[in-house]
Short mmCIF file of C-alpha atoms and ligand atoms in Angstrom, two decimals:
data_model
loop_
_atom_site.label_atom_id
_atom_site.label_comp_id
_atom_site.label_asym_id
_atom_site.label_seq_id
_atom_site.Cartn_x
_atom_site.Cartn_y
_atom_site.Cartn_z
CA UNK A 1 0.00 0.00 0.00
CA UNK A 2 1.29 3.27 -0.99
CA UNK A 3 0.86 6.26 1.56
CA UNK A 4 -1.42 8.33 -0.48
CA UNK A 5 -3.99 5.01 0.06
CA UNK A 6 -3.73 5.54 3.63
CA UNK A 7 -4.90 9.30 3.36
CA UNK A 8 -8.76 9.31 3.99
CA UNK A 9 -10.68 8.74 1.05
CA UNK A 10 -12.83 11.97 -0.12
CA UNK A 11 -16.48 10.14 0.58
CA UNK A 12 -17.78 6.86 1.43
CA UNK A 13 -21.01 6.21 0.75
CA UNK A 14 -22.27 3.03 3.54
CA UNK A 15 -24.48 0.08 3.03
CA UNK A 16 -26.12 0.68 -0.35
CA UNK A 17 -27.25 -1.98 -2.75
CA UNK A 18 -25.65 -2.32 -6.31
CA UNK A 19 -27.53 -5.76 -7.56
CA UNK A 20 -30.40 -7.51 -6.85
CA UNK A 21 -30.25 -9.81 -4.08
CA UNK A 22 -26.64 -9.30 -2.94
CA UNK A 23 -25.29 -7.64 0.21
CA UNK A 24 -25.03 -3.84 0.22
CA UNK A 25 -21.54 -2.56 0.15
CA UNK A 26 -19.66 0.98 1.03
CA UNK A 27 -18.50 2.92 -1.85
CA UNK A 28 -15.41 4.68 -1.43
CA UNK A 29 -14.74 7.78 -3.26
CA UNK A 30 -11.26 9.26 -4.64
CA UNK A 31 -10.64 11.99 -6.71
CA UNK A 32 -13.99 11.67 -8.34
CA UNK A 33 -13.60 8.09 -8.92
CA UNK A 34 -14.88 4.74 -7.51
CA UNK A 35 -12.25 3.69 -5.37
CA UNK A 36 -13.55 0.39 -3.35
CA UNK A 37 -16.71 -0.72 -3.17
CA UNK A 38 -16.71 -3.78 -0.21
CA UNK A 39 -19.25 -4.68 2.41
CA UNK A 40 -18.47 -3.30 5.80
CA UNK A 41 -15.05 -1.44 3.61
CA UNK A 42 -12.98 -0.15 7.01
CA UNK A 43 -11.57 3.16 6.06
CA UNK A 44 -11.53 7.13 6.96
CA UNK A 45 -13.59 9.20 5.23
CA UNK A 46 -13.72 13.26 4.73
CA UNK A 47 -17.26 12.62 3.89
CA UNK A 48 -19.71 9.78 5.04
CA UNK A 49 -23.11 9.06 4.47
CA UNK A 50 -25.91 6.43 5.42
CA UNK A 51 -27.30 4.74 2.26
CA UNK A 52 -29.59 3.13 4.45
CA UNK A 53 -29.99 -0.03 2.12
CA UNK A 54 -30.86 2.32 -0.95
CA UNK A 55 -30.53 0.61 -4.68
CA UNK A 56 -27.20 2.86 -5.97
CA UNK A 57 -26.78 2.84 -9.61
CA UNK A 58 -25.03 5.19 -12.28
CA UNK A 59 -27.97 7.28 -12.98
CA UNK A 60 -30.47 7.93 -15.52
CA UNK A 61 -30.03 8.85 -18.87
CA UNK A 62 -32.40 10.56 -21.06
CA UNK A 63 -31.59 9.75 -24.74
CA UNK A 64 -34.27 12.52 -25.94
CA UNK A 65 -35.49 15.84 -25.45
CA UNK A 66 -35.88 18.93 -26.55
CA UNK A 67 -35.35 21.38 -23.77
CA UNK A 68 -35.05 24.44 -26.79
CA UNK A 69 -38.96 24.04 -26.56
CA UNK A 70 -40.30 22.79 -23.52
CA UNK A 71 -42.56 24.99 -21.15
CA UNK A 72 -44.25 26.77 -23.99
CA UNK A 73 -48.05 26.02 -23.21
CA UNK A 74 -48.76 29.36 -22.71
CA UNK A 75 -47.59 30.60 -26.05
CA UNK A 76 -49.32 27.88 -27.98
CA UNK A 77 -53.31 26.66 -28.50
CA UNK A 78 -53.92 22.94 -28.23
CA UNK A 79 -57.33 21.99 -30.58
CA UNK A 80 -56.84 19.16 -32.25
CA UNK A 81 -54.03 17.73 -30.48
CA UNK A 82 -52.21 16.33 -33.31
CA UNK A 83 -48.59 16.14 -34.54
CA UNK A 84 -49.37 18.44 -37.46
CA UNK A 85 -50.94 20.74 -35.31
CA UNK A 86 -48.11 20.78 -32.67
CA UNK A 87 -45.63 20.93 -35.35
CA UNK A 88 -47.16 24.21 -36.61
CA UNK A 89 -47.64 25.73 -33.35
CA UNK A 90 -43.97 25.04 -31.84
CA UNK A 91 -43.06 27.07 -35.16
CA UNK A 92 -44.92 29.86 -34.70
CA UNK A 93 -44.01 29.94 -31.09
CA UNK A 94 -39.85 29.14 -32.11
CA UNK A 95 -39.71 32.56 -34.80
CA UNK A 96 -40.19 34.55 -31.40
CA UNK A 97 -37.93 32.65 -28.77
CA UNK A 98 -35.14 34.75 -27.32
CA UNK A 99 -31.96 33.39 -26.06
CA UNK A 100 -32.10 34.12 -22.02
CA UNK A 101 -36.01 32.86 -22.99
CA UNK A 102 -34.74 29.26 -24.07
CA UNK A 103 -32.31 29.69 -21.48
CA UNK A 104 -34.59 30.39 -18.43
CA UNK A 105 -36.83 27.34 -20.02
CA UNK A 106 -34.27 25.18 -20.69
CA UNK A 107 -32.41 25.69 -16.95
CA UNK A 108 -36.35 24.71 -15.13
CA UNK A 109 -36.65 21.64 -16.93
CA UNK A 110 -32.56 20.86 -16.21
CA UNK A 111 -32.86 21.13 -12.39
CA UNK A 112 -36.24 19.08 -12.41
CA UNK A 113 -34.13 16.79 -13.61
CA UNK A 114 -30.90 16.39 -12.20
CA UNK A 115 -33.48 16.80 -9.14
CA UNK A 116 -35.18 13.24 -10.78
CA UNK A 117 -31.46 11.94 -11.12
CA UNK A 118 -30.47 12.51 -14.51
CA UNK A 119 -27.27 12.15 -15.44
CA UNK A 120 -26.84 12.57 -19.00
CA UNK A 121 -29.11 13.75 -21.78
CA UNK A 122 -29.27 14.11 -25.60
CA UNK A 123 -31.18 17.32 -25.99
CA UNK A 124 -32.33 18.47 -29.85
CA UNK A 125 -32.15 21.64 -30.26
CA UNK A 126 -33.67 23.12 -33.61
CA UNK A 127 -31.26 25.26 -35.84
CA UNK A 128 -33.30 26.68 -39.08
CA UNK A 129 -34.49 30.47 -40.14
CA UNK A 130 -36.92 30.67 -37.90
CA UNK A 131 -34.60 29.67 -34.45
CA UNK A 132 -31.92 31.26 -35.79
CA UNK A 133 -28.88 30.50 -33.80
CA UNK A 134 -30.30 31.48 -30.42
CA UNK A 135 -31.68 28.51 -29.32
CA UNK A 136 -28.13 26.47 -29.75
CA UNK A 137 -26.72 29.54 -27.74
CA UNK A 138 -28.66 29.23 -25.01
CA UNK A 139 -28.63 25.59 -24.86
CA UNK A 140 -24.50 25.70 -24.97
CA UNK A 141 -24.54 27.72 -22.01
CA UNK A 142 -26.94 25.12 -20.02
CA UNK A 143 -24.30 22.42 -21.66
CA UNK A 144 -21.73 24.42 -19.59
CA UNK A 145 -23.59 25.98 -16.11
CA UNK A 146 -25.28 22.31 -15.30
CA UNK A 147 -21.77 20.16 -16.20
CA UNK A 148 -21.69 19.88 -12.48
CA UNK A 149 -24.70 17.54 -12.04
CA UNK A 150 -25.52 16.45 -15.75
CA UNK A 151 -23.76 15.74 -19.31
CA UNK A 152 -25.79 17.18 -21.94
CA UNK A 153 -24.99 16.44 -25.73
CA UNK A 154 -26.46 18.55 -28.61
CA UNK A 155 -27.90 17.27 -31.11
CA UNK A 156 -28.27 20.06 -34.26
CA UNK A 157 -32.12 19.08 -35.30
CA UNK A 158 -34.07 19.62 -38.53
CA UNK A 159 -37.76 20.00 -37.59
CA UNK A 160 -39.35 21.89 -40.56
CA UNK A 161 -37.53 19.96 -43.30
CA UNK A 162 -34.45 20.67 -45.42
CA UNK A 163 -34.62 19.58 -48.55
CA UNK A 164 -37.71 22.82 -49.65
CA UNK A 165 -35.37 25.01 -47.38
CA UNK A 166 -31.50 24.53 -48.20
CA UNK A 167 -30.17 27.68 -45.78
CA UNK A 168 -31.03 24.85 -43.02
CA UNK A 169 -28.62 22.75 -44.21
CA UNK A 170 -25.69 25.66 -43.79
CA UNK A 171 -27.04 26.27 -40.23
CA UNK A 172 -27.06 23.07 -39.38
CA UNK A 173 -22.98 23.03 -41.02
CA UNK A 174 -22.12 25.85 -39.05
CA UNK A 175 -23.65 24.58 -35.72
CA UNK A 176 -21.33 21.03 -36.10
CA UNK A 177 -18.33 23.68 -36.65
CA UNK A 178 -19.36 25.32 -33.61
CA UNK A 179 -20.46 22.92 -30.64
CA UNK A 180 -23.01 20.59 -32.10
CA UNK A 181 -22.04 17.17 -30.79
CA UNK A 182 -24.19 14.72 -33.52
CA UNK A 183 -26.80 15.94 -36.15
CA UNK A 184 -30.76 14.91 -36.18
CA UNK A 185 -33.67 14.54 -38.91
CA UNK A 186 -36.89 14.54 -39.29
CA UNK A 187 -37.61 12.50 -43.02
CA UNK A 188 -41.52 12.66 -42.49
CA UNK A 189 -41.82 16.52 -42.78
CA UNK A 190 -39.36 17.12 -45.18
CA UNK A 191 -41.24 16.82 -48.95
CA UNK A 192 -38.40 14.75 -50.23
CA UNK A 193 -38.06 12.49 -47.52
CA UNK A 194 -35.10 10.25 -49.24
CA UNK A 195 -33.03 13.66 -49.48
CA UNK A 196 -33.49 14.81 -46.29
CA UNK A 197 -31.79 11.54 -45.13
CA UNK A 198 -29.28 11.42 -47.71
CA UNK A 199 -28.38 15.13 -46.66
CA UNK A 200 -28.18 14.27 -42.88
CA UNK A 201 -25.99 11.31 -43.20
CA UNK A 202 -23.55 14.00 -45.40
CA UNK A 203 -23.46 16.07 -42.58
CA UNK A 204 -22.66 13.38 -40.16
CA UNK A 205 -19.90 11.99 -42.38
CA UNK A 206 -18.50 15.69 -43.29
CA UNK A 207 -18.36 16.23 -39.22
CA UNK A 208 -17.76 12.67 -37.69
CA UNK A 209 -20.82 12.53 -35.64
CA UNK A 210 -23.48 9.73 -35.07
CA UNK A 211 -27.30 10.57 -36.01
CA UNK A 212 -30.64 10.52 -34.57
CA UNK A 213 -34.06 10.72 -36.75
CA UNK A 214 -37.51 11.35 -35.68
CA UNK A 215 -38.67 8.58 -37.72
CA UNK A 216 -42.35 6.77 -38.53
CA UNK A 217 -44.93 9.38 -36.60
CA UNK A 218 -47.93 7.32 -37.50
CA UNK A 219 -50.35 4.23 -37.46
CA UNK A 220 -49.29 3.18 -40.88
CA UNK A 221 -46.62 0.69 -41.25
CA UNK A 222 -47.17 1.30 -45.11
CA UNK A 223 -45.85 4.97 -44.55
CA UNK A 224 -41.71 4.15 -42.96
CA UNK A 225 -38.56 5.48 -43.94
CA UNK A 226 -37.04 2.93 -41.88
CA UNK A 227 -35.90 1.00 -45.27
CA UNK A 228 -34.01 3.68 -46.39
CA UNK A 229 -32.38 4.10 -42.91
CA UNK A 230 -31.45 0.78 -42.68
CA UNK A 231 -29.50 1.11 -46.29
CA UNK A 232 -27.77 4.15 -45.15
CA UNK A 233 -26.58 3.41 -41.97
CA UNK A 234 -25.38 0.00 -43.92
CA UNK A 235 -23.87 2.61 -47.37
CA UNK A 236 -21.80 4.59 -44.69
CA UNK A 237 -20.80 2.48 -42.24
CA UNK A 238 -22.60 4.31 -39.61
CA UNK A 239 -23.52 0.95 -37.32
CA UNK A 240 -23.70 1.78 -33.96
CA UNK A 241 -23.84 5.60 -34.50
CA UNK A 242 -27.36 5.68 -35.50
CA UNK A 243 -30.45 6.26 -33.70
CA UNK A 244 -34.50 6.53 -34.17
CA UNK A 245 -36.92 7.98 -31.84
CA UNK A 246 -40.81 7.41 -32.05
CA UNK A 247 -41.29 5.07 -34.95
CA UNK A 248 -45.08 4.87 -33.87
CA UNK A 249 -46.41 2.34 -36.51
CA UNK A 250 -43.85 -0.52 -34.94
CA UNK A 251 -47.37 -0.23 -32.78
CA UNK A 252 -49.91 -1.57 -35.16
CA UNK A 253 -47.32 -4.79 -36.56
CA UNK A 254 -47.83 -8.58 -35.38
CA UNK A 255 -45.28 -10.15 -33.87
CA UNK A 256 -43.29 -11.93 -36.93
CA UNK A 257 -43.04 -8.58 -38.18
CA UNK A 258 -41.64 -6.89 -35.42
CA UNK A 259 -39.26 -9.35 -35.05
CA UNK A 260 -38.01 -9.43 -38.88
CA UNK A 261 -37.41 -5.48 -38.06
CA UNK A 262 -35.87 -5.58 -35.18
CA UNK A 263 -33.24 -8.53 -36.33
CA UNK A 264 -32.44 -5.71 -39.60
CA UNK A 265 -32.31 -3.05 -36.31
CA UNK A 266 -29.55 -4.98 -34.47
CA UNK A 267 -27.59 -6.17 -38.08
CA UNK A 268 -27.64 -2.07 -38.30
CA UNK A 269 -26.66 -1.34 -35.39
CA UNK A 270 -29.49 1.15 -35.44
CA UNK A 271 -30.93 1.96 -31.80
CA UNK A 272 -34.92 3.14 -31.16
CA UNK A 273 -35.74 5.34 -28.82
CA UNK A 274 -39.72 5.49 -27.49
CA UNK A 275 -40.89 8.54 -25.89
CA UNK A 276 -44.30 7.19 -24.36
CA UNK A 277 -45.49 10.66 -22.86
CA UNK A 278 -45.82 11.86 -26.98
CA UNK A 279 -46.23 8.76 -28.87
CA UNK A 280 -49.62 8.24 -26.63
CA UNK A 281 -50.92 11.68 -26.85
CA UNK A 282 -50.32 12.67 -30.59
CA UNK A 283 -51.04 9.22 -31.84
CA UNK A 284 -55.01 7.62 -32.40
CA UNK A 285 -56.80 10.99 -32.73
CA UNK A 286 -59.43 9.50 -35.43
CA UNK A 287 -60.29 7.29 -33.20
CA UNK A 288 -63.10 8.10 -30.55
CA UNK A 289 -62.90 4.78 -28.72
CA UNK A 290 -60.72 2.25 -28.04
CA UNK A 291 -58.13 4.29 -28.88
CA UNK A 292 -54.34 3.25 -30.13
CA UNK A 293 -51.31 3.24 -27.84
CA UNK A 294 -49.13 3.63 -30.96
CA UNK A 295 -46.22 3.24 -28.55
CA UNK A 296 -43.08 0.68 -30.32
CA UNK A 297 -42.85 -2.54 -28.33
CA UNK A 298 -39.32 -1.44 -27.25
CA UNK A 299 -38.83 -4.48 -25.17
CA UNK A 300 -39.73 -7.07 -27.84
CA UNK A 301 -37.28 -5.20 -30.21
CA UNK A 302 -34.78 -5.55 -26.56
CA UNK A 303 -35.33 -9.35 -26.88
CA UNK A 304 -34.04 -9.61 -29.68
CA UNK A 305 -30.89 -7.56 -29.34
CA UNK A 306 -31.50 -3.94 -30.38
CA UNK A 307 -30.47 -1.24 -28.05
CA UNK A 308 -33.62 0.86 -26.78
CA UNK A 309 -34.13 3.20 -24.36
CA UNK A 310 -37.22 5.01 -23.22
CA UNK A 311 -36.84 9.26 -23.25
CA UNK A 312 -39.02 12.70 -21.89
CA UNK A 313 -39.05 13.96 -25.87
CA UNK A 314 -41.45 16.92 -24.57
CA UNK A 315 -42.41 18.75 -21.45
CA UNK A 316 -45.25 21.25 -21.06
CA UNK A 317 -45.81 22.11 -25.40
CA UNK A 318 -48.32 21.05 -27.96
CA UNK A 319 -46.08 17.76 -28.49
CA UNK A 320 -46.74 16.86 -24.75
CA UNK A 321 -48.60 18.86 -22.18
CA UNK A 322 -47.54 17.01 -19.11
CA UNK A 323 -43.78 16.49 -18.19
CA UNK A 324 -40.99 16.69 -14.74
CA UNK A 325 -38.58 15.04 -16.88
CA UNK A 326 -38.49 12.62 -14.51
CA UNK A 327 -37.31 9.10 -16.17
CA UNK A 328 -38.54 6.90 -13.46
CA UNK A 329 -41.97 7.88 -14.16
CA UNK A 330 -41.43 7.69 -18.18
CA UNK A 331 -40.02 3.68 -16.93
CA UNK A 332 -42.99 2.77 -15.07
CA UNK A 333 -45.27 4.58 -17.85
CA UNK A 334 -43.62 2.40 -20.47
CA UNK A 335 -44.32 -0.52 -18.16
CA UNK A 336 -47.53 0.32 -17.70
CA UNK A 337 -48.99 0.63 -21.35
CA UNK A 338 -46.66 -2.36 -22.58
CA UNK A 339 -48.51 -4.42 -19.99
CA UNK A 340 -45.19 -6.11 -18.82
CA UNK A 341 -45.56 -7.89 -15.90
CA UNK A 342 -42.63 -10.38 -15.40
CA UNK A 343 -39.00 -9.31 -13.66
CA UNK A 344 -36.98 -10.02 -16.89
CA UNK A 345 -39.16 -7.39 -18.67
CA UNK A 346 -39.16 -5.12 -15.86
CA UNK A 347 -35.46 -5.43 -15.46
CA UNK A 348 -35.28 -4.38 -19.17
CA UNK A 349 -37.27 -1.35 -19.00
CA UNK A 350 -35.13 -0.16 -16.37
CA UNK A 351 -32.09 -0.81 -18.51
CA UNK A 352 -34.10 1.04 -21.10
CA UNK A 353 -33.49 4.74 -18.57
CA UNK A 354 -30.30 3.63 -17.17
CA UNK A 355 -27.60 1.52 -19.00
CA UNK A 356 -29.37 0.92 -22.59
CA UNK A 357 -29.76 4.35 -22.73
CA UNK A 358 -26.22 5.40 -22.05
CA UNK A 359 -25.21 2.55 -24.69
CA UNK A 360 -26.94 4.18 -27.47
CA UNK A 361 -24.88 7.64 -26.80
CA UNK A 362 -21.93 5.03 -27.09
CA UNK A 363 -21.07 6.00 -23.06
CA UNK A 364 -20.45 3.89 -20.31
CA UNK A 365 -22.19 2.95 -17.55
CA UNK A 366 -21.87 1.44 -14.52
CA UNK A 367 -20.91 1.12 -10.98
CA UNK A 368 -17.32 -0.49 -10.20
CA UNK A 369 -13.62 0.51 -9.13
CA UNK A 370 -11.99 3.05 -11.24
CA UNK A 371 -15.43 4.22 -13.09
CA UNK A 372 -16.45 7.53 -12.54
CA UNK A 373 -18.10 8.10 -9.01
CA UNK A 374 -21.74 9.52 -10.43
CA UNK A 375 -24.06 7.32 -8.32
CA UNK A 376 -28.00 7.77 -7.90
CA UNK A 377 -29.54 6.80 -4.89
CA UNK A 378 -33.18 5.46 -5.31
CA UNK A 379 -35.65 4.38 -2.59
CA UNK A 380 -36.13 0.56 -4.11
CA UNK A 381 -34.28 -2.60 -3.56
CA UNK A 382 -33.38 -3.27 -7.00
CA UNK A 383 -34.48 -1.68 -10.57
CA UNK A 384 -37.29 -4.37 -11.27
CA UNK A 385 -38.90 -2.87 -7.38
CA UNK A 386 -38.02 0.56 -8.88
CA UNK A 387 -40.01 0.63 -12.35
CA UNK A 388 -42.77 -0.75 -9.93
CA UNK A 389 -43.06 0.85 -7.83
CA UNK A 390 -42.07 4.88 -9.11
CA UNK A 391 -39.38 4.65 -6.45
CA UNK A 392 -38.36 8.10 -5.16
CA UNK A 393 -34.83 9.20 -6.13
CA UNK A 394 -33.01 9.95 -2.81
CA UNK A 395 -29.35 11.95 -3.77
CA UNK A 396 -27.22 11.62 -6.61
CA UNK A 397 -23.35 12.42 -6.95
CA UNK A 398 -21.25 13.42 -9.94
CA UNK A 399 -17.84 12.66 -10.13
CA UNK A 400 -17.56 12.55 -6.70
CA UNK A 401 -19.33 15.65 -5.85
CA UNK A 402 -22.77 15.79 -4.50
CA UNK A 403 -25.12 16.92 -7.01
CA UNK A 404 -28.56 16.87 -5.69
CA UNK A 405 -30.25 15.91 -1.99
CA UNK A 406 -34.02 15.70 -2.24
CA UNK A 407 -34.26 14.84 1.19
CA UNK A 408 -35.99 12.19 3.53
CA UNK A 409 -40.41 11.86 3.60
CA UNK A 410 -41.59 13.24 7.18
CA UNK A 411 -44.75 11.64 8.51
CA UNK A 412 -46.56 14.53 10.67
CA UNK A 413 -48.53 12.20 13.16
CA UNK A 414 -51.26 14.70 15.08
CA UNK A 415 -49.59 14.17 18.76
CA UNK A 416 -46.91 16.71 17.20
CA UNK A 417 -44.35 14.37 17.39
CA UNK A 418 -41.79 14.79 14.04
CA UNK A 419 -40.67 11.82 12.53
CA UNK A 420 -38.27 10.84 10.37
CA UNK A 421 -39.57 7.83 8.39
CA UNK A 422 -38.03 5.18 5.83
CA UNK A 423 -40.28 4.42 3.82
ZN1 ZN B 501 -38.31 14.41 -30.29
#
């Protein structure tokens, strides 16, 4: 033993749980990183806290959202409810956002959460005539105030189409020359959807960067790009760097079908992305019973070895008029309208917030000696009990460095007594 590994260790955090069923451990903490992690671990400490038998784990990661529009309700009228309709209300709303506008939105829907114990996010932010440039400012300087609690990549985003308006493509360009970590596409609004694509992947291989499309919004397996995905990500070489978020009409295929796509998914190394909160709200508006889910089976794509991940997309716009960008409560909605029931599933969905997620940004994940100390705490025994059960997120770390403490749940009995209670 060298004499610097006798000097205390910066934190230990005591008797949490890391995996289902086994003893909880300590985790000690040096220099930001996971130094030990051993049950009843003997050592000084500068700091030391009580896990009190919480479930630790790396964190969430939200693999989509757009924080460049969220909290906009006020600006924008809801009638129909639709994706068309929200599409051309965000735009209206977007040609008058200011930058210390998106930034004041952006920095609410941040702390909520890091507060929820998110650790990492892919946010779009949309770069066209309209935006301008001052959403992507804004949304560098959140990249930069919140590193302290959560990594945020920025993904340059076509909304309104590129192909009918080319001085998006330059934008977008510029923004990859200027901070934009990966580029993203929307085929299904553009009026030469096969361009648009074509012209995204360019980008991406002019710039290095992986890809993400908002891809399929619909009921209509007939109407998919997804072909033409597939043979680009396959023409450039761009396995493992490619994403797709929604894909709605996965929703109305039998099983056989799903399961041919999903096998081209993992040959592609194409990941999908569901965002729940959206996908149920926008989709089955026709309909005036027995309405659609239109949500993709994400876990039956899981089964079969395509990396998924469940994300917030919206909070508080025409897209989605409900949001905390909290990702336990995306988990257990997922759960919910997928009907899952069994552990393996459960187990899965978690994954699908936590270490799936963080696959498909191509970032690690995960709890052990020399990783990165950022370590959630959540009020559950393991991640099946957590998706279950919406298990309140205790404290989370960064690095080493406390990030967030949402405190403990006081019962208020009427003798007056005050007590603390672990629930
Ligand atoms: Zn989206």
């Amino acid at each position: 033993m060298t004499a610097a590994n006798d000097e205390p260790f910066d934190l230990v955090i005591r008797n949490v749980r890391v995996a289902s069923g086994e003893a909880p451990v300590d985790i000690a903490v040096r220099s930001g990183r996971i130094a030990a992690m051993e049950n009843n671990f003997r050592c000084d400490a500068i700091d030391e806290v009580d896990g009190r038998g919480y479930l630790a784990f790396p964190g969430f990661v939200d693999s989509h959202i757009h924080l460049d529009k969220a909290c906009i309700l006020d600006r924008c009228s809801i009638c129909e409810g639709t994706l068309a309709e929200a599409v051309r209300e965000t735009a209206k709303a977007k040609a008058t956002f200011q930058e210390n506008d998106v930034y004041a939105r952006a920095s609410g829907v941040v702390e909520r959460a890091i507060a929820h114990g998110t650790v990492r996010m892919r946010t779009f932010v949309e770069i066209d005539p309209r935006a301008g440039f001052r959403s992507f400012a804004a949304i560098k300087r959140i990249r930069e105030d919140y590193a302290f609690a959560v990594d945020i990549e920025i993904c340059a985003f076509a909304q309104e189409g590129l192909t009918q308006e080319p001085e998006t493509l330059a934008m977008l360009d510029a923004a990859l020359s200027d901070g934009a970590d990966l580029i993203g596409g929307c085929p299904y609004v553009d009026p030469d959807p096969e361009a648009h694509i074509e012209a995204i992947f360019a980008l991406a291989i002019k710039h290095d960067v992986a890809v993400d499309f908002h891809l399929d919004f619909s009921l209509d397996p007939a109407l998919t790009h997804l072909p033409q995905v597939i043979t680009a990500t396959r023409k450039h070489g761009w396995q493992g760097r490619v994403a797709i978020g929604h894909v709605t009409n996965l929703s109305a295929l039998g099983v056989a079908d799903i399961d041919e796509i999903a096998d081209q998914l993992a040959e592609s190394g194409i990941a999908l992305t569901v965002l729940p909160a959206t996908d149920l709200f926008l989709n089955g508006r026709s309909h005036d019973r027995l309405v659609p889910r239109g949500v993709a089976p994400a876990h039956r794509l899981a089964r079969r070895g395509v990396v998924t991940s469940i994300a917030t997309n919206n909070v508080l716009n025409p897209f989605t008029p409900y949001g905390d960008a909290s990702l336990m409560r995306m988990a257990n909605l997922y759960a919910n309208v997928a009907q899952l029931a069994g552990d393996e599933d459960i187990a899965e969905v978690f994954a699908m917030v936590g270490a799936s997620a963080a696959r498909q940004l191509g970032k690690p994940h995960g709890l052990s000696v020399g990783q990165p100390a950022t370590i959630v705490l959540l009020d559950a025994k393991d991640g099946v009990s957590a998706v279950r059960e919406v298990a309140r997120v205790v404290a989370g770390w960064k690095d080493g460095r406390q990030s967030f403490d949402n405190g403990r749940p006081r019962i208020l009995r009427p003798n007056g007594r005050i007590e603390r209670h672990d629930i």
